[in-house]
PDB file of C-alpha atoms in Angstrom:
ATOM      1  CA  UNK A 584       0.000   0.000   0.000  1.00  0.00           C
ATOM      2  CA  UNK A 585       1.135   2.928  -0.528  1.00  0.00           C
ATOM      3  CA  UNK A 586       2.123   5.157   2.229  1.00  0.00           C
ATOM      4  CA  UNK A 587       2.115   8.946   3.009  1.00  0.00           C
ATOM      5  CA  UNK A 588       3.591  10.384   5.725  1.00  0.00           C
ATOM      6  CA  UNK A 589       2.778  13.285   7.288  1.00  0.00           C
ATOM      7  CA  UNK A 590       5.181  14.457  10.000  1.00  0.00           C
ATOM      8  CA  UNK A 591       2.822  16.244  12.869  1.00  0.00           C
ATOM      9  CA  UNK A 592      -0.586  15.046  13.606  1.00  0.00           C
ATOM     10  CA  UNK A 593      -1.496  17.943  16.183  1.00  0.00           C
ATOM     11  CA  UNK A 594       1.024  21.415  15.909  1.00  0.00           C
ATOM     12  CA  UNK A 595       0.674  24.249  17.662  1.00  0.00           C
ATOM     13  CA  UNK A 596       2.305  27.755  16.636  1.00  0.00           C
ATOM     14  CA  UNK A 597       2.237  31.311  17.447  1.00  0.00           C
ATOM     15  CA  UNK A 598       0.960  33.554  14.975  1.00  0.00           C
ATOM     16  CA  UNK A 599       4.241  35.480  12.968  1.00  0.00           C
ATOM     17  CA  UNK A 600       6.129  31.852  13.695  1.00  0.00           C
ATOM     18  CA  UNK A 601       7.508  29.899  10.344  1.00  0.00           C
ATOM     19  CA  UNK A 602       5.870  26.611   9.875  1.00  0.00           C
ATOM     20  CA  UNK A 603       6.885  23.945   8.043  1.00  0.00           C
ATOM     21  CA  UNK A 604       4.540  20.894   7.481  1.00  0.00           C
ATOM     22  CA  UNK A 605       6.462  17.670   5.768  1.00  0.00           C
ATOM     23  CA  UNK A 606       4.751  14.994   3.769  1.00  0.00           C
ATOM     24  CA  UNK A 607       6.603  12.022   2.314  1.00  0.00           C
ATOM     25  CA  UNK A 608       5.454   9.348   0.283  1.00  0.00           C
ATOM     26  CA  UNK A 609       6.931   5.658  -0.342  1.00  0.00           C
ATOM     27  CA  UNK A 610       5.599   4.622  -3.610  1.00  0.00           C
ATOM     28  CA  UNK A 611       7.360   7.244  -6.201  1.00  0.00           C
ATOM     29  CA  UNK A 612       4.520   9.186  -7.145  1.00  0.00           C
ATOM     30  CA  UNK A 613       5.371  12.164  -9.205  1.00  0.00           C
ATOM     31  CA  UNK A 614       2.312  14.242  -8.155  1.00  0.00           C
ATOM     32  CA  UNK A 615       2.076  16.159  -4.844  1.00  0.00           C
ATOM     33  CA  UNK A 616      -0.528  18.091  -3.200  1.00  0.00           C
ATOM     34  CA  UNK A 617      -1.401  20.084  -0.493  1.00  0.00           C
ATOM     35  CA  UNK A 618      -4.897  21.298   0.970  1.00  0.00           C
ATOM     36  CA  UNK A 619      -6.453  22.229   3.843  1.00  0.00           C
ATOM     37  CA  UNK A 620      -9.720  21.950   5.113  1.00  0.00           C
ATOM     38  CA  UNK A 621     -12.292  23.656   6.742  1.00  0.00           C
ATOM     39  CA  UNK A 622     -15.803  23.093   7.823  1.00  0.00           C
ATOM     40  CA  UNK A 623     -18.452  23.914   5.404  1.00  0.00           C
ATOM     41  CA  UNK A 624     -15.860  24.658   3.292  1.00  0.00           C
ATOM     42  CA  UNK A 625     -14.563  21.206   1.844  1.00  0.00           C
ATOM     43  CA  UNK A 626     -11.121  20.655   0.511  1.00  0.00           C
ATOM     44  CA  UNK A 627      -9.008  23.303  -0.924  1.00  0.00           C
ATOM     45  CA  UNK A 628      -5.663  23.242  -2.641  1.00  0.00           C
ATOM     46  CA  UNK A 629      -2.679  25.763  -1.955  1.00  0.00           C
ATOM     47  CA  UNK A 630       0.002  23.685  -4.042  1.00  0.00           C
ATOM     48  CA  UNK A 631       0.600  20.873  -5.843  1.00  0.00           C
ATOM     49  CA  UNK A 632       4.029  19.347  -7.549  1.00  0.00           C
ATOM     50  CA  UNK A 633       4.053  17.398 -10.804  1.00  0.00           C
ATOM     51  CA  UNK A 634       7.611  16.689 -10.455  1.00  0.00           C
ATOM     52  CA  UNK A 635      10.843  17.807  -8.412  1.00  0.00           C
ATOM     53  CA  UNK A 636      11.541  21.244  -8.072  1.00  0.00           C
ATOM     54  CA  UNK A 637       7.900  22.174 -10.065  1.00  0.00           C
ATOM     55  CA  UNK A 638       5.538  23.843  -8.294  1.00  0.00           C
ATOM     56  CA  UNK A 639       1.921  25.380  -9.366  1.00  0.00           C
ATOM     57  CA  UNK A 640      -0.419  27.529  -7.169  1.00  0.00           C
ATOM     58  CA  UNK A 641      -3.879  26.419  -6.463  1.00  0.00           C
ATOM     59  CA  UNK A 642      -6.794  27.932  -5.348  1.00  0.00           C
ATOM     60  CA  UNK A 643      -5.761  29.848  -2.104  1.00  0.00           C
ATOM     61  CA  UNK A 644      -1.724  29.617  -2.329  1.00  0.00           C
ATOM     62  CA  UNK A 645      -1.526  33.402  -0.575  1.00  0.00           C
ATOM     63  CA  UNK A 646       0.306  32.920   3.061  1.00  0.00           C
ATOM     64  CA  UNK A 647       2.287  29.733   1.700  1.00  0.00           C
ATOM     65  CA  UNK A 648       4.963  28.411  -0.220  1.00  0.00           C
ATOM     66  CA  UNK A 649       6.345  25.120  -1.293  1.00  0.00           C
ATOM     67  CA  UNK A 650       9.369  23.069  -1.338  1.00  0.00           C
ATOM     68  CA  UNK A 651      10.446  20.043  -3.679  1.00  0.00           C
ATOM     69  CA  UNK A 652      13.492  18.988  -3.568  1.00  0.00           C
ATOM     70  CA  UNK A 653      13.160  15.416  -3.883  1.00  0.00           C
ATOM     71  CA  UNK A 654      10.494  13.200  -5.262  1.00  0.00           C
ATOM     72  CA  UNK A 655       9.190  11.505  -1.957  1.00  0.00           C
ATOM     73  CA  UNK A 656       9.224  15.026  -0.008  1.00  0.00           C
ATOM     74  CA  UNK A 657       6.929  18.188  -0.134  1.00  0.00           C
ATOM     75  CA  UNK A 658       7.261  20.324   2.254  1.00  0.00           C
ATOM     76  CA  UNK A 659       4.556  23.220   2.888  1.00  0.00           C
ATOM     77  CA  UNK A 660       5.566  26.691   4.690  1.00  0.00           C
ATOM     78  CA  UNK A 661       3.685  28.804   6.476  1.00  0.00           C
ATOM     79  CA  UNK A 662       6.298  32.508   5.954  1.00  0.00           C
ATOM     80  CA  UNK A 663       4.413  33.923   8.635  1.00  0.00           C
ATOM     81  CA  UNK A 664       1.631  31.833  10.507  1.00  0.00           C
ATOM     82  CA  UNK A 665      -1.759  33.622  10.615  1.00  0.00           C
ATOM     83  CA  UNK A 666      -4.726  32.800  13.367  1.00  0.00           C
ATOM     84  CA  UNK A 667      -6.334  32.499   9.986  1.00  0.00           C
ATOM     85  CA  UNK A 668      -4.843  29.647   8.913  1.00  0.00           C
ATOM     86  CA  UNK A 669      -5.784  27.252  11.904  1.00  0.00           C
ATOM     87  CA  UNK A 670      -6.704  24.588   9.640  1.00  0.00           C
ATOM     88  CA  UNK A 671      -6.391  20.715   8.828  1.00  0.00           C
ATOM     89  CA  UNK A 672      -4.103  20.008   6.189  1.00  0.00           C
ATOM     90  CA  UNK A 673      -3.520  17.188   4.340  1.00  0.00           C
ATOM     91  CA  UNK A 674      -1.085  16.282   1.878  1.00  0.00           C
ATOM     92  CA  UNK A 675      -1.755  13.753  -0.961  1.00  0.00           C
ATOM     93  CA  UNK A 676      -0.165  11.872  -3.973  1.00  0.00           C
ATOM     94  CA  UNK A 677      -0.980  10.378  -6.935  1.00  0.00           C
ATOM     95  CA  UNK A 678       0.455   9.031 -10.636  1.00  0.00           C
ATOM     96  CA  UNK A 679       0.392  10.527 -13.560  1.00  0.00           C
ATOM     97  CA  UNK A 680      -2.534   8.241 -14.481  1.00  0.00           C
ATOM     98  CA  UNK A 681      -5.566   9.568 -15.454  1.00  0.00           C
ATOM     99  CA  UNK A 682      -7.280   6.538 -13.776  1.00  0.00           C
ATOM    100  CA  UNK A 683      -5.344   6.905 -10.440  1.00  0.00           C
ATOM    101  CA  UNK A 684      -7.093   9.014  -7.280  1.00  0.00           C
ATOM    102  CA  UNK A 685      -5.109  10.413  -4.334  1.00  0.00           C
ATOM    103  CA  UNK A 686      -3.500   8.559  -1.290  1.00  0.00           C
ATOM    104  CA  UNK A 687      -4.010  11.452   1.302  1.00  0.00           C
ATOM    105  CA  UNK A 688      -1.836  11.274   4.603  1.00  0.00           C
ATOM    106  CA  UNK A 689      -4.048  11.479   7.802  1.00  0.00           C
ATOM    107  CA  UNK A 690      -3.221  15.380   8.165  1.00  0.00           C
ATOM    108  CA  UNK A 691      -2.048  17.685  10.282  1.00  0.00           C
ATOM    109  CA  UNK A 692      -4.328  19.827  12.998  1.00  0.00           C
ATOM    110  CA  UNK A 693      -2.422  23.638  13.161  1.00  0.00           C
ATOM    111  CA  UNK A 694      -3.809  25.878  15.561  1.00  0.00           C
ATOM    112  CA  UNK A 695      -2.171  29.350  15.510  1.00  0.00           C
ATOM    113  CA  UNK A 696      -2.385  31.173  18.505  1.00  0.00           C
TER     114      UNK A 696
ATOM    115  CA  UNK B 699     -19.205  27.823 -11.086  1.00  0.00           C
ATOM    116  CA  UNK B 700     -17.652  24.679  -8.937  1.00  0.00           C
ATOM    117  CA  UNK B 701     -16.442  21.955 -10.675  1.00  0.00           C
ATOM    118  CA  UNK B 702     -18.225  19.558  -8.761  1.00  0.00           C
ATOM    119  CA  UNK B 703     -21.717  20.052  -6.693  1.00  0.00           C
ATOM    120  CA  UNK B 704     -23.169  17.820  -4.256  1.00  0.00           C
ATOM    121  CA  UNK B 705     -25.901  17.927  -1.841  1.00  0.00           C
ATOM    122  CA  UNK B 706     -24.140  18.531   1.281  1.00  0.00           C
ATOM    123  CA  UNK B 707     -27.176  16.887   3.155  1.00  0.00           C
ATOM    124  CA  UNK B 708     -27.347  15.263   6.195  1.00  0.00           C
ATOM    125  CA  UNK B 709     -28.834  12.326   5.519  1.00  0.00           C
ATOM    126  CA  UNK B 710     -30.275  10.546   8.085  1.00  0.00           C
ATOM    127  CA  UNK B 711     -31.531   7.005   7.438  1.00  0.00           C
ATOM    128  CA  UNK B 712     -32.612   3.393   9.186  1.00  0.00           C
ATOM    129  CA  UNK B 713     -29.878   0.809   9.448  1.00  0.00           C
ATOM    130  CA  UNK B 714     -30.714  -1.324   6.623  1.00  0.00           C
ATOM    131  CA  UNK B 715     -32.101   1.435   4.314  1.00  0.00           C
ATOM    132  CA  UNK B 716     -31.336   2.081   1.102  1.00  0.00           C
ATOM    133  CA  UNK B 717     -29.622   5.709   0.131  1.00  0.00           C
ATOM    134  CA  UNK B 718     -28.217   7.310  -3.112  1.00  0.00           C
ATOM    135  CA  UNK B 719     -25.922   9.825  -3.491  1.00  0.00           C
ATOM    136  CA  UNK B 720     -25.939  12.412  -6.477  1.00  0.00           C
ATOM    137  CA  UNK B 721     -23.184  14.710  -7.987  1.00  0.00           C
ATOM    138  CA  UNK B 722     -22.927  16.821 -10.358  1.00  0.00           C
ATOM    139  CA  UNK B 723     -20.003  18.099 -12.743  1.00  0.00           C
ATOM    140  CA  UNK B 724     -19.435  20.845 -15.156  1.00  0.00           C
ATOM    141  CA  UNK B 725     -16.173  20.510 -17.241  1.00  0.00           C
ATOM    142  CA  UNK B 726     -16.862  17.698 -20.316  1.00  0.00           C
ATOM    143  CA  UNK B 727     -13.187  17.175 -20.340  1.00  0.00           C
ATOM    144  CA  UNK B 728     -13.422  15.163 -17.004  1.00  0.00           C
ATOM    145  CA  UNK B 729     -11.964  11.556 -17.347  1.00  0.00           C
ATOM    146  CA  UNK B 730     -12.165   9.684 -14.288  1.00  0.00           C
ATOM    147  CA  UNK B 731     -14.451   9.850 -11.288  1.00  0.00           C
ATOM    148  CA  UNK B 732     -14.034   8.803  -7.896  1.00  0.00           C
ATOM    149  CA  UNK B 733     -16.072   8.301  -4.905  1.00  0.00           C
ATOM    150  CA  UNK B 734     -14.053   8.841  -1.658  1.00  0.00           C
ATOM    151  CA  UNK B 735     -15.226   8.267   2.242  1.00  0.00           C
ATOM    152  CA  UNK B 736     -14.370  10.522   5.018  1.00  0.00           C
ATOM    153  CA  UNK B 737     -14.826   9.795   8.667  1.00  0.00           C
ATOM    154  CA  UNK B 738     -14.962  12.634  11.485  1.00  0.00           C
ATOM    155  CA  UNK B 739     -11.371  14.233  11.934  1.00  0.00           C
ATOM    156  CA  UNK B 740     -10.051  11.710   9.484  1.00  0.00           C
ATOM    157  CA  UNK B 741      -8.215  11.816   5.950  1.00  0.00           C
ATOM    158  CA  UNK B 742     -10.555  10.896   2.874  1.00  0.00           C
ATOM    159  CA  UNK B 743     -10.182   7.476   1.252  1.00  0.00           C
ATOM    160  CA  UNK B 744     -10.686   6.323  -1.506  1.00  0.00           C
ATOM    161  CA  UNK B 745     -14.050   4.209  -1.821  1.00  0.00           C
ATOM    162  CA  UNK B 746     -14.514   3.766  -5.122  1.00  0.00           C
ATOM    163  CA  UNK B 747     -13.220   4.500  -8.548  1.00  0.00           C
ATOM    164  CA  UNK B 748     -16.971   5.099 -11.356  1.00  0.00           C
ATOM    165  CA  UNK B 749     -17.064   3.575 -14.547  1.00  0.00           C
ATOM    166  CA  UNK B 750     -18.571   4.146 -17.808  1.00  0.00           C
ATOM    167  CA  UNK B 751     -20.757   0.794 -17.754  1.00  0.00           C
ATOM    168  CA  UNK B 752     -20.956   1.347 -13.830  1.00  0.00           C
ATOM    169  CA  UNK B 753     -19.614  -0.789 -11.344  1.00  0.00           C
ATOM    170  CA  UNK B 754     -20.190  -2.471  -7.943  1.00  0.00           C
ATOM    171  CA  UNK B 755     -18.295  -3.021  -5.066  1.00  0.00           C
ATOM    172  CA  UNK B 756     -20.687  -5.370  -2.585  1.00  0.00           C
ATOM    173  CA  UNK B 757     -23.184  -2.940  -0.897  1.00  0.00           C
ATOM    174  CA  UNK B 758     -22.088   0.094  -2.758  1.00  0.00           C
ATOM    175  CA  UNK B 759     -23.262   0.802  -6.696  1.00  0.00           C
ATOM    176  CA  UNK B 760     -21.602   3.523  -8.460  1.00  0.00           C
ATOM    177  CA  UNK B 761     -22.969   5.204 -12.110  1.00  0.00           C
ATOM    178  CA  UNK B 762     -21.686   7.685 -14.707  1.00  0.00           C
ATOM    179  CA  UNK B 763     -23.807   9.544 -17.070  1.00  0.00           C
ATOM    180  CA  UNK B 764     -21.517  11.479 -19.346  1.00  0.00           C
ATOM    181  CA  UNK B 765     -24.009  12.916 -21.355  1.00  0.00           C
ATOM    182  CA  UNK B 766     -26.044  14.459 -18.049  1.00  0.00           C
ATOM    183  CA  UNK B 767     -22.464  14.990 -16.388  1.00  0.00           C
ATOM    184  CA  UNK B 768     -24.109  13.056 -13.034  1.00  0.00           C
ATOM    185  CA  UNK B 769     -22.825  10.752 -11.136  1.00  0.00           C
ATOM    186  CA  UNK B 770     -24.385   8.959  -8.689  1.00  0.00           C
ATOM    187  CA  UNK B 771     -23.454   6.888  -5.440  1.00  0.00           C
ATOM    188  CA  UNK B 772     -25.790   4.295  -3.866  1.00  0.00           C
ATOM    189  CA  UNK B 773     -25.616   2.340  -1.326  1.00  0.00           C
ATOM    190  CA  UNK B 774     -27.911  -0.767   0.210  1.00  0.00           C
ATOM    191  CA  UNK B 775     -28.620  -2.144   3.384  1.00  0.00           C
ATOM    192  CA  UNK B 776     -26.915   0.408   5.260  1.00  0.00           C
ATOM    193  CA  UNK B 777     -25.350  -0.096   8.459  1.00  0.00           C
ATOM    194  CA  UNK B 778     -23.961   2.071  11.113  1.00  0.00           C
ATOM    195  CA  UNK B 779     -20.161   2.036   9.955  1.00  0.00           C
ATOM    196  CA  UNK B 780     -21.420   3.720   6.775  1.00  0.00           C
ATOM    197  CA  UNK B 781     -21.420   7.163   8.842  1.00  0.00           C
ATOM    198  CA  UNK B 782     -19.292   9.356   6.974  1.00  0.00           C
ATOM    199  CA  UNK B 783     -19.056  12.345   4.585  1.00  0.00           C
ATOM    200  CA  UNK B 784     -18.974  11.111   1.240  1.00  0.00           C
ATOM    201  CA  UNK B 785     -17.167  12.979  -0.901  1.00  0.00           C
ATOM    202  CA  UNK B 786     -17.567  13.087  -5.531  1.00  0.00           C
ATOM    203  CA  UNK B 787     -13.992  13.716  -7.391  1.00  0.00           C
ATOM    204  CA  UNK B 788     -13.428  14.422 -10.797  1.00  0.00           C
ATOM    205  CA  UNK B 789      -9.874  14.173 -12.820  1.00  0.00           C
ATOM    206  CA  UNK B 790     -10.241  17.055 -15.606  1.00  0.00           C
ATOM    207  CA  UNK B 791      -7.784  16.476 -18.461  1.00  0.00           C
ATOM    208  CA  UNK B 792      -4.924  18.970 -18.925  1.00  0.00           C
ATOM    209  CA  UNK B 793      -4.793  19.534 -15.102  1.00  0.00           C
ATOM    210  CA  UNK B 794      -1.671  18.048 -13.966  1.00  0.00           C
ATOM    211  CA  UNK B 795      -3.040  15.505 -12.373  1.00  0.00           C
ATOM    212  CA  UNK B 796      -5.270  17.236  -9.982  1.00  0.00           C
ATOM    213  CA  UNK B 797      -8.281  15.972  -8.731  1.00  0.00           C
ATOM    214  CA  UNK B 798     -11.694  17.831  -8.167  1.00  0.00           C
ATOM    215  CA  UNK B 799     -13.709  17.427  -5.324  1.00  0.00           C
ATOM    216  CA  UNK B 800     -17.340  18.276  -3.868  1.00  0.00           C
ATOM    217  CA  UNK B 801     -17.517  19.273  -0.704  1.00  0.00           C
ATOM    218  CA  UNK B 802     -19.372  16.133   0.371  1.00  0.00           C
ATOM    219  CA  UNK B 803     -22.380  14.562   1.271  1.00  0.00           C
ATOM    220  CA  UNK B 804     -22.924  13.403   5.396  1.00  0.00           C
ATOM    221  CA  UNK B 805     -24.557  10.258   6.136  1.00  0.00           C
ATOM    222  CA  UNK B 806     -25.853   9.125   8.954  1.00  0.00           C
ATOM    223  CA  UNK B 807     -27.126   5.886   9.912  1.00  0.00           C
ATOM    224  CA  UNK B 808     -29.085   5.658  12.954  1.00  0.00           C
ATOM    225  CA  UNK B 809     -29.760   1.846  14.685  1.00  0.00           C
TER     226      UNK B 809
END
């Protein structure tokens, strides 16, 4: 099965702090994402990585930036952590395949304080 | 306009009831479609990839209609550890590989 990894389950931060979130997967997927998720307002993605070192914005990437320096790895940073982004975020992968869906990991809880 | 729309719900039914799901998407250049479960403070997974000619998994029926853009999600004899937000995806050609999602549909299945 294929695995991803997310490092924190529960993180707590002040608000102005740097965060980094890390995800890692074990099956060689070339496609990386990152969402978060909020009640009422379903999934959203801030970044997603079709290969190392490419990045593309998705639908809210303002507040965050991404990091791929290897295949298995992408990391999400918070530059400056907002109360407003006390979220759940998950990171998934996939294949290129058209007929693949997403492995998510089981997310990380940020509260900013 | 959202890629993909679903009745958010709740649903409440019976143990043993039969419920159906419905979705709708807008881009014609979708390929694949999923069905994916979520539990409460859980990550989604996936329940069921949807087929052209339609497909079935044990309890759970899924069916495409690429002409009406609907897909559709049912499930029989429900039992209590079918409780979850159920959530309609959509892979759009020429995206990169990113999926679309709804923002889900709650069940609840009450004894």
């Amino acid at each position: 099965d294929v695995k991803v990894t997310q490092s924190s389950r529960y993180l707590v931060k002040r608000t102005g702090e740097k965060v980094f979130l890390e995800c890692v997967q074990d099956m060689d997927h070339e496609n990386m994402f990152w969402y978060r998720q909020d009640p009422g307002l379903g999934l959203r993605l801030i970044y997603f990585s079709y290969d190392v070192k490419m990045k593309e914005k998705g639908d809210i990437p303002e507040g965050y930036s991404v990091s791929r320096e290897k295949k298995e790895r992408f990391s999400l940073i918070l530059e400056s952590a907002s109360t407003n982004q006390t979220s759940m975020y998950l990171c998934a992968s996939k294949t290129q395949g058209a007929e693949d869906g997403y492995t998510f990991g089981s997310g990380t809880r940020l509260t900013v304080v | 306009r959202k890629e993909v729309e679903q009745d958010p719900g709740p649903f409440n039914v019976p143990e043993g009831a039969t419920v159906a799901f419905n979705c709708t998407y807008s881009n014609s250049a979708s390929q694949s479609f999923f069905w994916y479960r979520q539990d409460c403070r859980k990550e989604p997974k996936l329940l069921m990839s949807v087929y052209s000619s339609g497909n079935e998994d044990g309890r759970f029926t899924a069916q495409l209609n690429r002409a009406s853009q609907y897909i559709s999600l049912l499930i029989r004899d429900s039992k209590l550890s079918d409780s979850a937000t159920y959530l309609c995806v959509v892979n759009i050609a020429s995206t990169l590989g990113r999926l679309y999602f709804g923002r889900g549909t709650q069940l609840t299945v009450w004894p």
